[in-house]
Amino acid sequence: MATCESMCPSTEVEFRCKNGLINQLEATASSRNGPRSKYVADPQKMVKEYSRSAADTHKYDKPDLLRPFPVLMRTVDYLLELYYQLENRRQEASSNQFSSIFSFVSDRLRSVRQDMIMQNLDGKSTVILMEKMLPFYIETDGLCKMMAVPSYNPKLHDFQLEECFGRWHDEIKSSGDITPNSLIAAAFFFRQLNQMEGVLMVSDLSWIQRGVAKEIPDKIKLNDEELKKLIEGAIPESTDNDTDGEDGEEESDQEKPKGIRGKDVEMKDEESEFEKKYMQGYNEKETDEEVGEDGMKGIAMYSTNKEDPYVTEQVDSDEEEEKEEIMVRKDDNMVAVAKIDKGDYTLECYVYNEADSDWFCHHDYILDAPPLCIEPVQHDPGNEETGKGNLIAVGTMNSEIHIWDLDIMNTASPFLTLGKKEKKSKGGRKKRDNSAQGHTDAVISLAWNKLTPHVLASGGADKTVVLWDLDEAKPAQIIPDRGGEVQTVRWHPNESTFLLLGTMKGHVQVVDCRDTTGNASAAWKFDGQIEKVLWNHFNPFTVFVSSDDGRLRHLDLRKPGECIWEGVAHDGPIGGLTMSAITRGLLVTVGEDEMMNVWKVEDSNGCIEKVHSEKLTIGELHCAQFNPDVAAVLSVGGTTADLIRVIDLTKYEPVVKAFSE
């Protein structure tokens, strides 16, 4: 327990006075203009300094050297008052006085955080202190850089700013009853975006099965007028100031939610629509009559691409050369790659052909937000013939999910955004649109339900899981707080209602989505963050789990809380976890230690044996996935050089030997 009632412990005051270690700002007015050795300490101005020596850490076993929360508050207020008394800080930033005050306040605030750590200060108190400190660090970062302040160390200052933001964010996320300061929250968000400017990485990748992509993709060409509209924005917002009805609902300025191809969708009672449509889809195949006219079936704006004025370039027999260039053959796989390149965000579509060993970038899309995760979706209700499509969902940092059609080249924007934020009309009133419901923070995981194809699951940094009805382009169900940021989600390969998820707080859960309470059917809790979860599709009673402490685990749903097998697989986070679709027991992990490890899963006892390990040359590895049509080919995403590597495991003798036995 902290018991020191002054800004500086008496023992430190005595030591520093004896050794001439008084700062000018701590000296009496009569002595501060002389040499430092002659400074006389003013007890009311002495502030505990940051202890830099590891040998000093023993002092914190003594409560009388630690300041409790009220004293820390008083200390921070005093330090900030010293800084803010400089009224013209921009003009004075180049002065010696500014440099001295900046250096003093920075050091003493660091000491405050040291005391907070040593006494394990509670979350609410931590947030209060961080929100007092952060404006100082944010403002001085810009001022000191601009004016080249001598006492400013860019690396140290950035470290302290990151420390404050990190501790503030961790406490906000771990507590459900702390309301953050809105300005601090905005500053944190923009700092996260700015940090993406220096990132070079493949954040996620996904293979598309053979035969899914259109043989000859459509190409969009906009005329001058359409291009102008695209640049200037869509149709202007209505300026009507309609009054509310008797029940307070808005009437005439209410927008209807849009379906995937843009048709207005009739609004119905949320619960009854969910019961009739979504839940039945889990248990029985829907008939056309059950879908009705209000769903997405058959709502493509034009029945053929030739009738669509926006698809103006149709490759035909007269354009053989171009046709050959963009053709996707029946034995080609497509690979979607989410790339972050120093502030530029792209979704790139590669083509891979096993027979010819072809690998090239076929086309790409420019994204307006950092892509955090992607997921192929082969459900397109606008396709009246088959209901299938070649779509990709992209989870973003701004809480939205963008859906692109990979069979349309040169398009400038996704044709659908899920969770789009509500906009105010010019009259100042928010437009009501059910599609605005969804996540309130970044979307960090996605999973498409192959057995119930109109359902897409998304996991968010807001700790929730949203089940999206793609036919209606809106949430069908929101699974409440999972106890941590939902970093990974996967649907059961054979049971359409079971969802496997992992959180940044170490939770692994299996949720039956028919249970609207969100209670887990099976659950585990581990140390560290869960990076990836994966169903064993050869034995779907079991799952694999990787975490940021480098551990790999094999779990059995019939034994919640236990592990069949666990071991250290990497030195650091395991960002990629994938299993061959064809070869039983062939498992691969990749990690930030730049290593790719190949494993063999034993059917008899569930043990996992490493059969090959190799350091790749593309930096830290964040994602990996097997080709769904080829047993031993996978792609891996990294952070340097060419960023992505396609690997054929049959080239490695230990792998071939292990799986030929």
XYZ file of C-alpha atoms in Angstrom:
661
model
C 0.000 0.000 0.000
C 1.339 3.466 -0.948
C 1.723 5.820 2.031
C 3.900 8.745 0.846
C 1.856 11.933 1.314
C 4.202 14.356 -0.478
C 5.170 14.748 -4.123
C 8.680 13.569 -3.246
C 9.569 11.081 -0.468
C 11.547 12.617 2.382
C 14.424 10.161 1.910
C 14.827 11.255 -1.711
C 14.679 14.934 -0.734
C 17.447 14.347 1.801
C 19.599 12.374 -0.653
C 19.284 14.865 -3.493
C 19.933 17.872 -1.235
C 23.064 16.217 0.121
C 24.384 15.424 -3.360
C 23.459 18.668 -5.117
C 20.782 17.064 -7.326
C 18.138 19.760 -7.050
C 16.484 20.853 -10.298
C 16.237 24.598 -10.893
C 12.440 24.321 -10.858
C 12.642 22.774 -7.378
C 14.901 25.448 -5.899
C 13.862 28.401 -3.776
C 13.416 31.717 -5.580
C 16.441 33.191 -3.830
C 18.826 30.409 -4.895
C 17.659 29.306 -8.342
C 19.683 31.930 -10.237
C 22.994 30.739 -8.816
C 25.042 27.613 -9.633
C 23.263 24.261 -9.235
C 25.512 23.238 -6.396
C 24.128 26.176 -4.408
C 20.430 25.414 -5.043
C 18.334 25.241 -1.896
C 15.392 22.853 -2.120
C 11.860 24.167 -1.746
C 10.006 21.205 -0.150
C 6.723 22.301 -1.761
C 8.274 22.098 -5.235
C 10.280 18.896 -4.944
C 8.888 16.125 -7.176
C 10.045 12.538 -7.185
C 12.283 11.884 -10.181
C 12.217 8.851 -12.445
C 14.443 6.043 -11.165
C 16.540 4.904 -14.106
C 18.789 2.417 -12.339
C 17.721 -1.204 -12.015
C 19.414 -1.194 -8.629
C 16.845 1.307 -7.383
C 13.871 -0.992 -7.904
C 14.227 -2.435 -4.395
C 12.992 0.899 -3.080
C 9.491 0.145 -4.276
C 9.097 -2.620 -1.738
C 8.685 0.209 0.776
C 5.189 1.776 0.885
C 6.548 5.077 2.209
C 8.311 5.621 -1.128
C 5.129 5.186 -3.186
C 2.543 7.929 -3.645
C -1.155 6.937 -3.455
C -3.648 8.034 -6.098
C -4.665 11.395 -4.480
C -1.005 12.416 -4.216
C -0.325 11.302 -7.787
C -3.273 13.431 -8.922
C -1.911 16.425 -7.034
C 1.537 15.819 -8.515
C 0.269 15.616 -12.101
C -1.823 18.767 -11.656
C 1.203 20.621 -10.303
C 3.450 19.497 -13.179
C 0.926 20.377 -15.855
C 0.367 23.788 -14.276
C 4.105 24.444 -14.642
C 3.825 23.697 -18.356
C 0.548 25.463 -19.074
C 1.689 28.661 -17.338
C 3.683 29.246 -20.523
C 0.843 31.038 -22.287
C 2.623 31.538 -25.617
C 4.124 28.097 -25.873
C 4.482 28.123 -29.649
C 6.544 31.321 -29.493
C 8.502 30.205 -26.420
C 9.253 26.662 -27.601
C 12.750 27.659 -28.721
C 13.608 29.250 -25.365
C 15.735 27.706 -22.633
C 12.837 28.088 -20.205
C 10.548 25.948 -22.366
C 13.233 23.300 -22.791
C 13.857 23.138 -19.040
C 10.173 22.890 -18.131
C 9.511 20.284 -20.840
C 12.403 18.120 -19.654
C 11.392 18.401 -15.989
C 7.696 17.649 -16.545
C 8.441 14.700 -18.866
C 10.746 13.071 -16.341
C 8.446 13.585 -13.356
C 5.376 12.287 -15.231
C 7.388 9.195 -16.037
C 8.008 8.781 -12.318
C 4.257 9.026 -11.702
C 3.658 6.135 -14.111
C 6.388 4.167 -12.364
C 4.577 4.570 -9.035
C 1.318 3.521 -10.698
C 2.890 0.298 -11.927
C 4.590 -0.519 -8.631
C 1.343 -0.305 -6.659
C -0.791 -1.879 -9.413
C -3.167 1.079 -9.553
C -6.769 0.244 -10.476
C -8.150 0.771 -13.987
C -10.357 3.783 -13.337
C -7.580 5.700 -11.585
C -5.160 4.775 -14.363
C -7.496 6.145 -17.036
C -7.957 9.414 -15.112
C -4.200 9.959 -14.823
C -3.495 8.953 -18.432
C -6.150 11.359 -19.715
C -4.442 14.155 -17.769
C -0.984 13.314 -19.159
C -1.807 12.578 -22.793
C -2.621 16.154 -23.945
C 0.822 17.242 -22.714
C 2.606 14.509 -24.674
C 0.521 15.071 -27.807
C 1.057 18.846 -27.855
C 4.767 18.774 -27.040
C 5.434 16.119 -29.675
C 4.514 18.560 -32.416
C 6.019 21.657 -30.794
C 9.358 20.056 -29.983
C 9.767 18.598 -33.458
C 8.913 21.898 -35.128
C 11.158 24.049 -32.924
C 13.999 21.517 -32.484
C 13.875 21.712 -28.680
C 17.290 20.558 -27.336
C 15.873 18.440 -24.497
C 13.498 16.594 -26.853
C 14.433 12.985 -27.638
C 12.095 11.739 -30.413
C 12.465 8.053 -29.598
C 12.003 8.511 -25.852
C 9.058 10.861 -26.323
C 7.346 8.518 -28.764
C 7.914 5.635 -26.357
C 6.275 7.586 -23.529
C 3.361 8.659 -25.722
C 2.836 5.069 -26.845
C 3.047 3.886 -23.229
C 0.348 6.340 -22.139
C -1.949 5.496 -25.040
C -1.355 1.785 -24.548
C -2.170 1.772 -20.842
C -5.189 4.023 -21.403
C -6.522 1.792 -24.176
C -5.933 -1.449 -22.245
C -7.855 -0.186 -19.222
C -10.731 1.149 -21.340
C -11.029 -2.183 -23.139
C -10.785 -4.355 -20.044
C -13.430 -2.385 -18.167
C -16.997 -2.085 -19.285
C -17.926 0.856 -17.059
C -15.306 3.498 -17.923
C -16.384 6.187 -20.372
C -13.321 7.469 -22.252
C -12.658 11.133 -22.938
C -13.910 11.679 -26.494
C -10.964 13.866 -27.524
C -8.444 11.335 -26.223
C -10.332 8.564 -28.028
C -10.213 10.540 -31.283
C -6.494 11.216 -30.857
C -5.885 7.517 -30.235
C -7.813 6.555 -33.373
C -5.899 8.971 -35.596
C -2.591 7.887 -34.098
C -3.437 4.302 -34.986
C -4.180 5.373 -38.552
C -0.961 7.379 -38.797
C 1.066 4.439 -37.554
C -0.252 2.439 -40.494
C 1.671 4.849 -42.746
C 4.913 3.034 -41.992
C 3.562 -0.513 -42.173
C 4.429 -2.866 -45.007
C 2.673 -6.201 -44.742
C 0.170 -8.717 -46.038
C -2.501 -8.570 -43.339
C -4.519 -11.509 -44.679
C -4.918 -13.737 -47.715
C -7.411 -16.289 -48.967
C -7.558 -18.869 -51.751
C -10.549 -19.073 -54.098
C -11.478 -22.553 -55.301
C -11.127 -23.504 -58.938
C -14.200 -22.833 -61.030
C -15.565 -20.058 -58.799
C -14.092 -17.100 -60.676
C -15.739 -16.009 -63.907
C -13.747 -17.126 -66.942
C -13.838 -13.659 -68.508
C -14.234 -10.985 -65.807
C -16.339 -7.919 -66.509
C -14.594 -4.566 -66.795
C -16.008 -1.212 -65.804
C -15.322 1.957 -67.738
C -16.859 5.210 -66.557
C -17.589 8.100 -68.882
C -16.559 11.642 -67.902
C -19.880 12.522 -66.274
C -19.988 9.329 -64.219
C -16.386 9.800 -63.155
C -17.183 13.351 -62.044
C -20.094 12.091 -59.935
C -17.877 9.446 -58.384
C -15.237 12.010 -57.422
C -17.675 14.630 -56.155
C -19.791 12.124 -54.246
C -23.158 10.497 -54.592
C -26.590 12.109 -54.830
C -26.854 15.071 -52.405
C -28.488 14.483 -49.077
C -32.089 15.631 -48.726
C -32.574 19.022 -47.124
C -36.154 18.331 -46.075
C -36.781 19.024 -42.415
C -39.549 16.531 -41.894
C -41.159 16.403 -38.498
C -41.379 13.264 -36.440
C -44.561 11.255 -36.235
C -46.573 10.780 -33.088
C -44.344 7.956 -31.939
C -41.190 9.971 -32.447
C -40.113 7.985 -35.493
C -38.819 9.811 -38.539
C -40.960 9.489 -41.607
C -40.098 10.973 -44.960
C -36.315 11.226 -44.600
C -35.961 7.622 -43.544
C -33.820 5.581 -45.904
C -34.556 1.959 -46.584
C -31.665 -0.475 -46.170
C -30.088 -1.642 -49.368
C -29.662 -5.201 -50.534
C -26.461 -6.458 -52.088
C -27.255 -5.130 -55.566
C -28.839 -1.933 -54.346
C -32.569 -2.714 -54.360
C -34.670 -1.261 -51.551
C -35.489 -3.940 -48.984
C -38.864 -3.823 -47.240
C -38.514 -3.291 -43.504
C -40.093 -5.946 -41.294
C -40.256 -6.728 -37.636
C -36.705 -7.718 -36.654
C -37.543 -10.723 -34.486
C -40.142 -12.254 -36.765
C -37.943 -11.827 -39.825
C -35.088 -13.508 -38.024
C -37.250 -16.392 -36.843
C -38.870 -16.972 -40.227
C -35.838 -16.613 -42.418
C -32.502 -16.845 -40.667
C -33.120 -19.558 -38.102
C -34.993 -21.766 -40.530
C -32.002 -21.550 -42.808
C -29.985 -23.426 -40.215
C -32.295 -26.394 -40.095
C -33.837 -26.751 -43.516
C -33.345 -25.605 -47.053
C -35.377 -22.516 -47.847
C -37.775 -22.597 -50.730
C -38.276 -19.718 -53.120
C -41.660 -19.083 -51.557
C -40.088 -18.711 -48.096
C -37.623 -16.122 -49.347
C -40.375 -14.076 -50.927
C -40.059 -10.888 -52.864
C -38.452 -8.892 -50.053
C -35.188 -10.836 -50.007
C -32.180 -10.450 -52.285
C -33.144 -13.155 -54.764
C -33.356 -11.786 -58.274
C -32.665 -8.179 -57.442
C -29.722 -7.630 -59.793
C -30.268 -4.308 -61.478
C -29.727 -5.864 -64.919
C -30.198 -9.463 -65.922
C -27.041 -9.528 -68.044
C -23.858 -7.487 -68.019
C -24.548 -6.320 -71.580
C -27.697 -4.591 -70.342
C -25.785 -2.862 -67.528
C -24.559 0.532 -68.797
C -21.714 0.540 -66.268
C -20.198 -2.644 -67.675
C -19.212 -1.135 -70.993
C -16.299 -3.331 -72.007
C -17.389 -6.840 -72.893
C -14.686 -9.155 -74.114
C -15.935 -11.071 -77.139
C -14.509 -13.101 -79.997
C -13.165 -9.936 -81.630
C -10.914 -9.201 -78.669
C -8.924 -12.406 -78.449
C -5.720 -10.761 -77.291
C -7.303 -9.031 -74.315
C -9.413 -12.082 -73.608
C -6.290 -14.198 -73.312
C -4.721 -11.699 -70.923
C -7.577 -11.596 -68.430
C -8.946 -15.130 -68.814
C -9.219 -17.215 -65.642
C -8.993 -20.859 -66.676
C -10.939 -23.689 -65.100
C -7.764 -25.092 -63.517
C -6.687 -21.701 -62.122
C -6.972 -20.734 -58.475
C -7.436 -17.123 -57.484
C -5.772 -15.775 -54.324
C -7.079 -12.586 -52.688
C -4.391 -10.664 -50.804
C -4.980 -7.743 -48.402
C -1.918 -5.521 -48.518
C -0.848 -2.509 -46.465
C 2.016 -0.580 -48.031
C 2.993 2.541 -46.063
C -0.401 4.184 -46.146
C -1.607 2.604 -49.384
C -4.206 -0.120 -48.935
C -4.989 -2.594 -51.706
C -6.852 -5.814 -52.337
C -4.869 -7.754 -54.931
C -6.127 -10.769 -56.873
C -3.473 -13.246 -57.966
C -3.886 -16.239 -60.249
C -2.114 -19.537 -59.563
C -1.956 -22.522 -61.898
C -0.473 -25.718 -60.510
C 0.256 -27.351 -63.868
C 2.129 -24.368 -65.340
C 3.432 -22.982 -62.018
C 1.927 -19.647 -63.073
C 1.664 -16.936 -60.422
C 0.791 -13.349 -61.288
C -1.320 -10.406 -60.130
C -4.487 -10.468 -62.227
C -6.119 -7.246 -60.978
C -6.464 -5.160 -57.832
C -8.664 -2.699 -55.967
C -7.694 0.430 -54.044
C -9.092 0.462 -50.499
C -9.871 3.542 -48.410
C -9.148 1.943 -45.019
C -6.549 -0.524 -43.704
C -7.749 -4.101 -44.409
C -7.505 -6.246 -41.285
C -9.089 -9.481 -42.517
C -10.708 -10.925 -45.639
C -13.125 -13.784 -46.327
C -14.379 -15.273 -49.631
C -18.160 -15.298 -50.008
C -19.671 -17.474 -52.732
C -23.251 -16.348 -52.158
C -24.691 -13.790 -54.598
C -28.497 -13.543 -54.503
C -28.313 -11.251 -57.511
C -27.397 -14.303 -59.577
C -30.831 -15.705 -60.451
C -29.462 -18.836 -62.099
C -27.292 -20.274 -59.309
C -27.269 -17.782 -56.421
C -23.487 -18.131 -56.386
C -20.807 -15.520 -56.858
C -17.154 -14.665 -56.430
C -17.263 -12.075 -53.656
C -14.781 -11.064 -50.974
C -15.573 -9.441 -47.623
C -12.966 -7.053 -46.186
C -12.935 -6.133 -42.487
C -11.612 -2.645 -41.790
C -10.312 -0.540 -38.937
C -13.292 1.830 -39.201
C -15.868 -0.809 -38.111
C -17.195 -1.433 -41.632
C -17.197 -4.525 -43.849
C -16.698 -3.843 -47.544
C -17.809 -6.466 -50.052
C -16.222 -6.569 -53.488
C -17.084 -8.638 -56.567
C -13.841 -10.219 -57.782
C -15.432 -10.882 -61.181
C -15.630 -7.142 -61.894
C -12.374 -5.368 -62.719
C -11.569 -1.657 -62.506
C -14.312 -0.839 -60.029
C -13.502 2.066 -57.720
C -15.645 1.136 -54.730
C -17.261 -1.912 -53.101
C -20.836 -2.549 -54.156
C -21.891 -3.092 -50.540
C -20.775 -1.791 -47.150
C -22.056 -3.543 -44.035
C -22.183 -1.532 -40.829
C -21.942 1.789 -42.610
C -22.174 4.627 -40.113
C -25.306 6.739 -40.045
C -25.101 10.129 -41.695
C -26.926 13.279 -40.793
C -29.058 15.020 -43.342
C -28.467 18.687 -43.978
C -31.336 19.337 -41.605
C -29.171 17.872 -38.847
C -31.128 14.655 -38.353
C -29.668 11.172 -38.589
C -31.072 8.981 -41.284
C -32.388 5.703 -39.983
C -31.032 2.589 -41.648
C -30.791 -0.871 -40.128
C -27.589 -1.549 -42.055
C -25.897 0.955 -39.724
C -26.230 -1.526 -36.871
C -23.158 -3.642 -36.301
C -19.730 -3.117 -34.788
C -18.631 0.003 -32.958
C -14.909 -0.699 -33.389
C -12.576 -2.356 -35.894
C -13.680 -5.572 -37.642
C -10.805 -8.004 -37.050
C -12.193 -11.397 -38.110
C -14.645 -12.795 -40.658
C -16.143 -16.195 -41.484
C -18.628 -17.123 -44.219
C -21.067 -19.947 -43.445
C -20.864 -22.404 -46.352
C -23.809 -24.415 -45.005
C -26.048 -21.365 -44.560
C -24.640 -19.263 -47.390
C -26.543 -16.045 -46.717
C -24.800 -15.702 -43.318
C -21.486 -13.949 -42.667
C -19.994 -13.788 -39.157
C -17.743 -10.939 -38.064
C -15.711 -10.519 -34.888
C -14.894 -7.051 -33.632
C -12.596 -5.117 -31.354
C -15.830 -4.177 -29.555
C -15.841 -7.783 -28.200
C -19.021 -8.791 -30.060
C -19.816 -11.142 -32.920
C -22.298 -10.007 -35.563
C -24.141 -12.463 -37.818
C -25.000 -10.656 -41.040
C -27.886 -11.635 -43.307
C -26.406 -10.975 -46.743
C -29.795 -11.229 -48.439
C -31.045 -8.306 -46.361
C -27.632 -6.621 -46.006
C -28.127 -6.115 -42.262
C -27.367 -7.838 -38.945
C -29.531 -10.842 -38.152
C -28.088 -11.430 -34.689
C -25.512 -9.839 -32.401
C -23.759 -12.204 -30.005
C -22.870 -10.077 -26.956
C -19.576 -9.427 -25.171
C -17.163 -12.368 -25.529
C -14.858 -11.093 -22.801
C -12.263 -9.723 -25.205
C -11.644 -8.521 -28.744
C -12.795 -11.286 -31.109
C -9.673 -11.838 -33.187
C -10.629 -15.057 -34.962
C -13.891 -16.836 -35.915
C -14.573 -20.084 -37.823
C -17.809 -21.935 -38.653
C -18.056 -25.676 -37.998
C -17.450 -27.576 -41.270
C -20.503 -29.840 -40.821
C -22.835 -28.143 -38.313
C -24.243 -24.849 -39.561
C -25.005 -23.308 -36.157
C -21.703 -23.794 -34.329
C -19.177 -20.965 -34.331
C -15.646 -21.257 -32.938
C -13.985 -18.036 -31.768
C -10.905 -16.745 -29.974
C -10.309 -13.450 -28.170
C -7.373 -11.235 -27.279
C -8.071 -12.007 -23.616
C -7.268 -15.698 -24.082
C -10.814 -17.034 -24.428
C -11.648 -19.891 -26.804
C -15.365 -20.559 -27.150
C -17.800 -22.618 -29.183
C -21.160 -20.869 -29.511
C -24.403 -22.410 -30.773
C -26.007 -19.491 -32.593
C -29.499 -20.865 -31.946
C -28.964 -19.888 -28.305
C -29.740 -16.175 -28.423
C -28.259 -15.648 -24.935
C -24.788 -16.117 -26.394
C -23.753 -18.694 -23.792
C -20.781 -20.815 -24.858
C -21.336 -24.549 -25.415
C -17.667 -25.185 -24.652
C -15.006 -22.798 -23.371
C -11.314 -22.561 -22.516
C -9.176 -19.794 -21.002
C -5.461 -19.457 -21.731
C -2.725 -16.932 -21.043
C -1.962 -14.497 -23.828
C -3.962 -13.502 -26.884
C -5.604 -16.060 -29.139
C -4.300 -15.468 -32.663
C -6.086 -18.165 -34.692
C -8.622 -20.949 -34.221
C -9.146 -23.761 -36.734
C -11.504 -26.718 -36.965
C -9.923 -30.099 -37.693
C -12.121 -30.937 -40.688
C -10.887 -34.534 -40.604
C -12.139 -34.865 -37.014
C -14.522 -31.952 -36.347
C -14.830 -32.761 -32.644
C -11.372 -31.203 -32.314
C -9.882 -27.768 -32.972
C -6.450 -26.152 -33.144
C -5.589 -22.891 -31.383
C -2.537 -20.624 -31.676
C -1.621 -17.733 -29.389
C 0.747 -14.786 -29.167
C 2.998 -16.572 -26.670
C 4.011 -19.019 -29.402
C 1.942 -21.933 -28.120
C -0.035 -24.339 -30.285
C -2.890 -26.321 -28.743
C -5.147 -29.204 -29.799
C -8.558 -29.199 -28.069
C -11.500 -31.603 -27.913
C -15.018 -30.108 -27.717
C -16.084 -33.020 -25.539
C -13.500 -32.000 -22.918
C -13.964 -28.274 -22.256
C -11.157 -26.662 -20.311
C -8.644 -29.392 -21.222
C -5.986 -29.765 -23.928
C -5.338 -32.938 -25.904
C -1.897 -31.583 -26.700
C -0.005 -28.320 -26.325
C 3.500 -27.140 -27.026
C 5.677 -24.195 -27.971
C 5.571 -23.874 -31.747
C 7.193 -20.456 -32.303
C 9.204 -17.785 -30.570
C 6.423 -15.202 -30.514
C 2.928 -14.794 -31.983
C 1.585 -17.446 -34.368
C -0.304 -15.431 -36.988
C -0.942 -18.249 -39.466
C -2.577 -21.618 -38.781
C -3.809 -23.755 -41.679
C -4.586 -27.393 -42.483
C -4.481 -29.176 -45.817
C -7.913 -29.726 -47.332
C -6.792 -33.090 -48.732
C -3.878 -34.599 -46.779
C -5.041 -35.819 -43.393
C -3.074 -34.407 -40.462
C -0.961 -31.940 -42.493
C -0.834 -28.740 -40.430
C 1.280 -25.601 -40.934
C 1.978 -22.671 -38.610
C 3.818 -19.416 -39.359
C 4.882 -16.719 -36.927
C 6.517 -13.396 -36.310
C 9.796 -15.271 -35.756
C 9.821 -15.600 -39.592
C 9.541 -19.384 -39.326
C 7.254 -21.789 -41.163
C 6.709 -25.038 -39.261
C 5.099 -28.156 -40.734
C 3.320 -30.545 -38.355
C 1.764 -33.991 -38.461
C -1.339 -34.566 -36.336
C -1.661 -38.129 -35.038
C -5.188 -39.547 -35.225
C -4.673 -42.061 -32.432
C -3.787 -39.737 -29.551
C -4.084 -36.200 -30.936
C -0.384 -35.482 -30.498
C 1.276 -33.078 -32.927
C 4.791 -33.727 -34.239
C 6.978 -31.224 -36.062
C 8.279 -32.677 -39.335
C 9.910 -29.637 -40.933
C 10.932 -26.090 -40.040
C 12.239 -23.346 -42.283
C 12.983 -19.643 -42.011
C 11.430 -17.803 -44.930
C 12.885 -14.590 -46.359
C 9.811 -12.366 -46.302
C 10.084 -11.007 -42.765
C 7.565 -11.545 -39.990
C 4.814 -13.935 -41.097
C 1.214 -12.979 -40.322
C -0.973 -15.317 -42.389
C -0.982 -18.614 -44.262
C -3.553 -20.734 -46.065
C -3.563 -24.005 -48.006
C -4.813 -24.247 -51.575
C -8.290 -25.842 -51.334
C -7.675 -27.900 -54.497
C -4.030 -28.969 -54.085
C -2.936 -31.090 -51.131
C 0.456 -29.586 -50.314
C 0.499 -26.057 -51.769
C 0.005 -23.038 -49.513
C 0.615 -19.300 -49.591
C 2.236 -17.274 -46.804
C 2.073 -13.517 -46.217
C 4.981 -11.544 -44.776
C 6.370 -8.060 -44.239
C 9.410 -7.654 -46.518
C 10.621 -8.297 -50.072
C 7.835 -9.662 -52.275
C 5.535 -10.009 -49.211
C 3.918 -13.254 -50.354
C 5.257 -16.709 -51.088
C 3.611 -19.765 -52.655
C 5.141 -22.948 -51.251
C 4.884 -26.534 -52.489
C 5.559 -28.820 -49.527
C 6.230 -31.800 -51.809
C 9.610 -30.170 -52.473
C 10.653 -30.920 -48.884
C 11.848 -34.479 -48.324
C 11.011 -34.627 -44.573
C 7.400 -33.666 -45.326
C 7.037 -36.205 -48.124
C 8.565 -38.921 -45.944
C 6.355 -38.147 -42.936
C 3.115 -38.319 -44.913
C 4.017 -41.278 -47.102
C 4.354 -43.599 -44.131
